[in-house]
Each structure stands twice: as C-alpha cells, then as structure tokens.
Backbone as CSV, one residue per row, in Angstrom:
resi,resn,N_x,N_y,N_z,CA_x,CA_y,CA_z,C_x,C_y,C_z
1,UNK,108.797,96.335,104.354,109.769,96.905,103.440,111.003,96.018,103.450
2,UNK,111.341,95.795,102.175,112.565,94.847,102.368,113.766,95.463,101.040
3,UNK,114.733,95.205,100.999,115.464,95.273,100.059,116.193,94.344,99.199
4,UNK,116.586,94.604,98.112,117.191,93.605,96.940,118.102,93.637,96.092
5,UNK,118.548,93.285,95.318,119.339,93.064,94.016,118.709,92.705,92.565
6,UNK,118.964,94.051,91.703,118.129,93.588,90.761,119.600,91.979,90.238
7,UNK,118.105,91.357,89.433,119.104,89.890,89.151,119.518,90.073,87.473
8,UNK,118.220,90.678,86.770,117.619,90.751,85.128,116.582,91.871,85.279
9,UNK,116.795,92.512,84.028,115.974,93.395,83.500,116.095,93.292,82.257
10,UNK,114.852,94.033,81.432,114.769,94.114,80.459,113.944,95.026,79.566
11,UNK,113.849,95.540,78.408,113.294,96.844,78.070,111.964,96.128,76.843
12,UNK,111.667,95.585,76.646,110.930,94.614,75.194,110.933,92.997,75.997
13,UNK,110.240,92.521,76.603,109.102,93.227,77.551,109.923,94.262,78.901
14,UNK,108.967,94.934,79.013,109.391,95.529,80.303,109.209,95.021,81.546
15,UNK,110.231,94.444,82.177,110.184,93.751,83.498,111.368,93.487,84.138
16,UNK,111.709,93.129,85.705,112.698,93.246,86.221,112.593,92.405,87.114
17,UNK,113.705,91.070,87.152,113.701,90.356,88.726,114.458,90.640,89.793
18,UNK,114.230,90.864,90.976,114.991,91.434,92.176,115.049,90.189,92.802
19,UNK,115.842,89.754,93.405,116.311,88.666,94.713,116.281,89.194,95.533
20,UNK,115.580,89.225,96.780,114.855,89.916,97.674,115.956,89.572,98.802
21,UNK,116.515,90.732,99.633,117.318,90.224,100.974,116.999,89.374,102.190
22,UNK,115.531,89.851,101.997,114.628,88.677,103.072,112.936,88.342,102.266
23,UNK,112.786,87.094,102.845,111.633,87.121,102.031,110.677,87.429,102.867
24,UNK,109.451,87.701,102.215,108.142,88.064,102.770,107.248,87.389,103.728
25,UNK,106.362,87.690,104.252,105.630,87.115,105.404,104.503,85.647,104.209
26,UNK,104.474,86.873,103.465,103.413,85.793,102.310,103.847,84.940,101.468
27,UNK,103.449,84.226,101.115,104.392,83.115,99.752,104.545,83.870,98.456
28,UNK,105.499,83.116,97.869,105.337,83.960,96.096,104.015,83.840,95.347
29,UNK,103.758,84.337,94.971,102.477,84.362,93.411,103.568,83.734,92.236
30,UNK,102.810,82.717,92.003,103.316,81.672,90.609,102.414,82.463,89.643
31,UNK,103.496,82.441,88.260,103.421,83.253,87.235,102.400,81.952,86.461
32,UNK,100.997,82.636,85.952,100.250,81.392,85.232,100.202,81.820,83.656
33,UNK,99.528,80.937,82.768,99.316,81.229,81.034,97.683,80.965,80.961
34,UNK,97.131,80.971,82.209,95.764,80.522,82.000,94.842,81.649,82.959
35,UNK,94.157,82.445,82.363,93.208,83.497,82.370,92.210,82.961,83.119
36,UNK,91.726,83.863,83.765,90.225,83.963,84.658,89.499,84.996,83.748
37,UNK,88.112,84.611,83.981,87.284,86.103,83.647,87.358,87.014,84.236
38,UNK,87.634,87.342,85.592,88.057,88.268,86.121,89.426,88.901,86.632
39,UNK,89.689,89.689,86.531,91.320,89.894,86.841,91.430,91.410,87.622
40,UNK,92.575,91.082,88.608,92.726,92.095,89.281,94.007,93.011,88.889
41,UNK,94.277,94.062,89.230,95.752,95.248,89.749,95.410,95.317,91.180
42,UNK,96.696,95.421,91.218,97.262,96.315,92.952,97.838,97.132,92.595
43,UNK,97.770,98.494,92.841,98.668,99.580,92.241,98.984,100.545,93.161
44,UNK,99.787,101.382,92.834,100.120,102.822,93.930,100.469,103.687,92.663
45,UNK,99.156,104.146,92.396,99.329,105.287,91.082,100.157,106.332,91.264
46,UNK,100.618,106.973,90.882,101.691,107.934,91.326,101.879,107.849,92.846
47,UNK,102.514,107.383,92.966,102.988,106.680,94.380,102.030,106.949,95.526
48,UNK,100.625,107.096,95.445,99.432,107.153,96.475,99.182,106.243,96.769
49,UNK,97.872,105.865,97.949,97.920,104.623,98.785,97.752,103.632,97.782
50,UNK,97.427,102.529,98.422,97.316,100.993,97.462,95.823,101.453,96.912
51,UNK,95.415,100.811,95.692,94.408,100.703,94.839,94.167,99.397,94.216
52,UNK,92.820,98.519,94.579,92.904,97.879,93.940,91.957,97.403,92.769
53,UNK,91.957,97.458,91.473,91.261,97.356,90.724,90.748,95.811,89.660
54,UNK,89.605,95.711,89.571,89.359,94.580,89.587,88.594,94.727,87.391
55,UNK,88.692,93.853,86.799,88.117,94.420,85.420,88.178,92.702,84.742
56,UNK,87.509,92.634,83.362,87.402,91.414,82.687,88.275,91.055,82.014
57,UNK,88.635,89.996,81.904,89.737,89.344,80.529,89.225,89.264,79.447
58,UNK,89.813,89.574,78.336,89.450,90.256,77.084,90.003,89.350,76.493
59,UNK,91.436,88.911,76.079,91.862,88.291,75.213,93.592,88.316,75.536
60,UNK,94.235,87.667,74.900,95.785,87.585,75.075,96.599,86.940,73.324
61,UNK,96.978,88.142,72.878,97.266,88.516,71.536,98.639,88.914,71.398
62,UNK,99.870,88.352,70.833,100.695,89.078,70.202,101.449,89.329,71.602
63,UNK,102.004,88.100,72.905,102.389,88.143,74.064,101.526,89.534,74.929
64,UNK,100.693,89.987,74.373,100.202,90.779,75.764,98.686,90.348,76.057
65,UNK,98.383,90.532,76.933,97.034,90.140,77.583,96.226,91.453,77.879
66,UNK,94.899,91.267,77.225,93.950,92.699,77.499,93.130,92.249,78.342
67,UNK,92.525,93.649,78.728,92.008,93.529,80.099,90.695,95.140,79.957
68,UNK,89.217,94.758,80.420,88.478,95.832,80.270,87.886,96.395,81.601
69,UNK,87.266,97.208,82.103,86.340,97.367,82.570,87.804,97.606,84.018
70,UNK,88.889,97.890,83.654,89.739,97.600,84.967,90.181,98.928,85.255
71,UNK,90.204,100.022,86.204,90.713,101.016,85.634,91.923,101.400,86.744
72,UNK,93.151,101.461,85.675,94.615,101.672,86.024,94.325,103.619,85.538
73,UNK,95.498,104.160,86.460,96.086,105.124,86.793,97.384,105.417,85.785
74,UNK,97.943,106.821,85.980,99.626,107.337,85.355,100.114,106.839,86.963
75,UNK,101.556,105.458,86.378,102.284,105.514,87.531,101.913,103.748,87.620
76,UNK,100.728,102.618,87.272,100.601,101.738,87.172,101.284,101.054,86.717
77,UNK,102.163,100.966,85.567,103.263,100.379,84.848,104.217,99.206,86.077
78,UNK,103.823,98.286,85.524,104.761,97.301,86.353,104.142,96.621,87.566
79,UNK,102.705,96.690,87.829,102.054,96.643,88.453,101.408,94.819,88.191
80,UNK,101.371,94.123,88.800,100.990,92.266,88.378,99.221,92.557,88.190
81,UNK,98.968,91.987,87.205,97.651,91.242,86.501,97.711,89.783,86.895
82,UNK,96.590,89.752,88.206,96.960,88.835,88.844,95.074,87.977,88.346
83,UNK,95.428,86.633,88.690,93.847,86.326,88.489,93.380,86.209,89.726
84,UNK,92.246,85.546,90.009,91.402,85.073,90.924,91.863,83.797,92.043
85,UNK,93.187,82.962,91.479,93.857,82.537,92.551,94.798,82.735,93.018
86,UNK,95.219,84.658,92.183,96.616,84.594,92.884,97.531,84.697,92.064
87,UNK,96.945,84.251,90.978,98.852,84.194,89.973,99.058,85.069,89.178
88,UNK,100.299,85.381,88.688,100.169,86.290,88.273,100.276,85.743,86.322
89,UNK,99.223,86.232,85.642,99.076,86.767,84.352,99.561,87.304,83.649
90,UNK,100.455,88.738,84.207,100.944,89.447,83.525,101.322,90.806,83.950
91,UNK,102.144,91.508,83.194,102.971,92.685,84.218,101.975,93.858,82.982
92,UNK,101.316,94.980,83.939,100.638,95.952,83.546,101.862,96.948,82.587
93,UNK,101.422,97.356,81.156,101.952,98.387,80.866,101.456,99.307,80.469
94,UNK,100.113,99.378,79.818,99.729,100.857,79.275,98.105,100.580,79.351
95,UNK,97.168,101.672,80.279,95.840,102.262,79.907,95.565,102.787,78.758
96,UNK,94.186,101.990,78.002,94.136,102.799,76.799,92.228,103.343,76.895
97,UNK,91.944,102.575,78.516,90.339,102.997,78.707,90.449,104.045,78.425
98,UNK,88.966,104.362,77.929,88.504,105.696,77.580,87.451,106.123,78.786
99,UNK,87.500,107.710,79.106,86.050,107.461,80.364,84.909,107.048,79.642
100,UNK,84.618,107.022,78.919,83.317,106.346,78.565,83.377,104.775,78.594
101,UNK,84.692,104.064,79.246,84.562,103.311,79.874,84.720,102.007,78.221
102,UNK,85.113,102.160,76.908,85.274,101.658,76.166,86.845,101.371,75.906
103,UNK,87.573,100.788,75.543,88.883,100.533,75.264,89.715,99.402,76.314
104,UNK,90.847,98.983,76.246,91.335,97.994,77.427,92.415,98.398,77.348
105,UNK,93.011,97.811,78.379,94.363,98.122,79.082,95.424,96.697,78.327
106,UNK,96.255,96.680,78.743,96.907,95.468,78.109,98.459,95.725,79.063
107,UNK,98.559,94.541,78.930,99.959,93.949,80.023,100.853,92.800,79.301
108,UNK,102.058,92.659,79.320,102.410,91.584,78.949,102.517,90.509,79.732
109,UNK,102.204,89.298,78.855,102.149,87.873,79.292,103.012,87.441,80.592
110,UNK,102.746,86.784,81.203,104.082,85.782,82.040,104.728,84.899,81.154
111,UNK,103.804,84.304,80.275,104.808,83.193,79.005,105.428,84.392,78.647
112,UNK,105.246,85.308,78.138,106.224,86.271,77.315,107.737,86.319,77.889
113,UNK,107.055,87.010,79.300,108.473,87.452,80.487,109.323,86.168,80.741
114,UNK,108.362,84.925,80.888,109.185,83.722,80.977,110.112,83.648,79.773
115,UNK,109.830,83.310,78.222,110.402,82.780,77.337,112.123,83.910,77.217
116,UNK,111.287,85.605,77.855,112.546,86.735,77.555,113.953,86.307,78.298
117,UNK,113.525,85.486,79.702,114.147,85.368,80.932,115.127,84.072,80.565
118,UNK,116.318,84.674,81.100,117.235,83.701,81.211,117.556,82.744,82.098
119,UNK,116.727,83.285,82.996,116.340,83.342,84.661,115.520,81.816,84.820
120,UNK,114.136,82.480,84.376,113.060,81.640,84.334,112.918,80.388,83.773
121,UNK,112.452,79.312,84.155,111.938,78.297,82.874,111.052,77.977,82.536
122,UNK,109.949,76.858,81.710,108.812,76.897,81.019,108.543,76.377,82.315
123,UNK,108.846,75.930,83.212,108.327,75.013,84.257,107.725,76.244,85.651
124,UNK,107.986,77.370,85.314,108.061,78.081,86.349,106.528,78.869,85.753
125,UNK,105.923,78.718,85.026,104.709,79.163,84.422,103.659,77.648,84.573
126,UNK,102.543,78.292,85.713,102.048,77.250,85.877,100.652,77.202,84.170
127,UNK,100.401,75.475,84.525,99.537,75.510,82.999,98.400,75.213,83.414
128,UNK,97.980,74.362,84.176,96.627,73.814,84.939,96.421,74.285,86.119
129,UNK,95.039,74.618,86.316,95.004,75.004,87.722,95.118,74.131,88.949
C-alpha cells in the first residue's frame, strides 16, 4: 500500500495520473499501441479480492480498444488492459458482454490517454515490441 498525489485527471477519456510517494517493489508497465491476441484485466470488482480475467482482442476503433470473451464485473472501471508482455493497452471502461457470452467490453486506448495528457509524450507509448 502506498500513497500519492493525483498529478492529471480527466473525464473524456477517463483516467488519472498519481505520483506515487514511494515506488513499488515491481517496475512500471509501459503504456503500448500494439495489441496481442490475448489480453488480460486485474480487477477488484466491487472492491472484492483480485480477479484476473483473461479474453481476445477484437479490434481498436474510434480511440477505444475492444476486447471479447473477457469477463469484467460492476466496479472494473479503471482497471489496465494489459497484453501478454505486460503493457498496458488500455484503461477498462464499460462491459457490454452478454451471458450468452456475445458482445465486448471496450477500454480506451493508451495512444488516446497519451495524446489527452499533458503529462505524457508520444515517446512514452511504446510502438515495437
């Protein structure tokens, strides 16, 4: 558990950078623009234990990135769409699966959050793996 300062926020996309008082045991996750077929969440759905859900990359349309077969919770919002090495893809905002297991979820981009950020630069979005 650590604490912070938010630095930026923002409402269109929805996302928030904190400057952390100490940093973590683990390294950062670099924000990528390049998709895996598979993609994960880490979540704490209404604030219950960790969950982690794993689903396919669908497509990335109109700054958000869809995502199927992944299934997010009420309370997921803000949650990283991370790929298969780690980076992060994109910040989770709305479930639209259906239980019959048809429909996708969608998150917005890291290019998105990058370009919103005053913070960020194009350099901070990795392009090649």
């Amino acid at each position: 558990i650590t604490e912070g300062t938010v630095i930026e926020h923002s409402v269109v996309p929805d996302y928030a950078l904190i400057l952390l008082d100490a940093l973590p045991v683990t390294p950062p996750v670099h924000l990528t623009a390049e998709a895996d077929e598979l993609l994960a969440v880490i979540q704490h759905p209404r604030g219950m234990p960790k969950v982690i859900a794993e689903g396919w990359y669908e497509a990335a349309c109109d700054d958000l990135v869809y995502y199927s077969d992944l299934d997010t919770l009420v309370g997921t919002s803000g949650a990283g769409v991370l790929t298969r090495q780690g980076r992060l893809l994109g910040i989770h905002t709305d479930g639209n699966c259906e239980e019959s297991g048809f429909g996708t979820n969608h998150g917005w981009t890291a290019a998105k959050i990058e370009a919103a950020s005053p913070y960020l630069a194009p350099e901070d979005v990795v392009v090649a793996p």
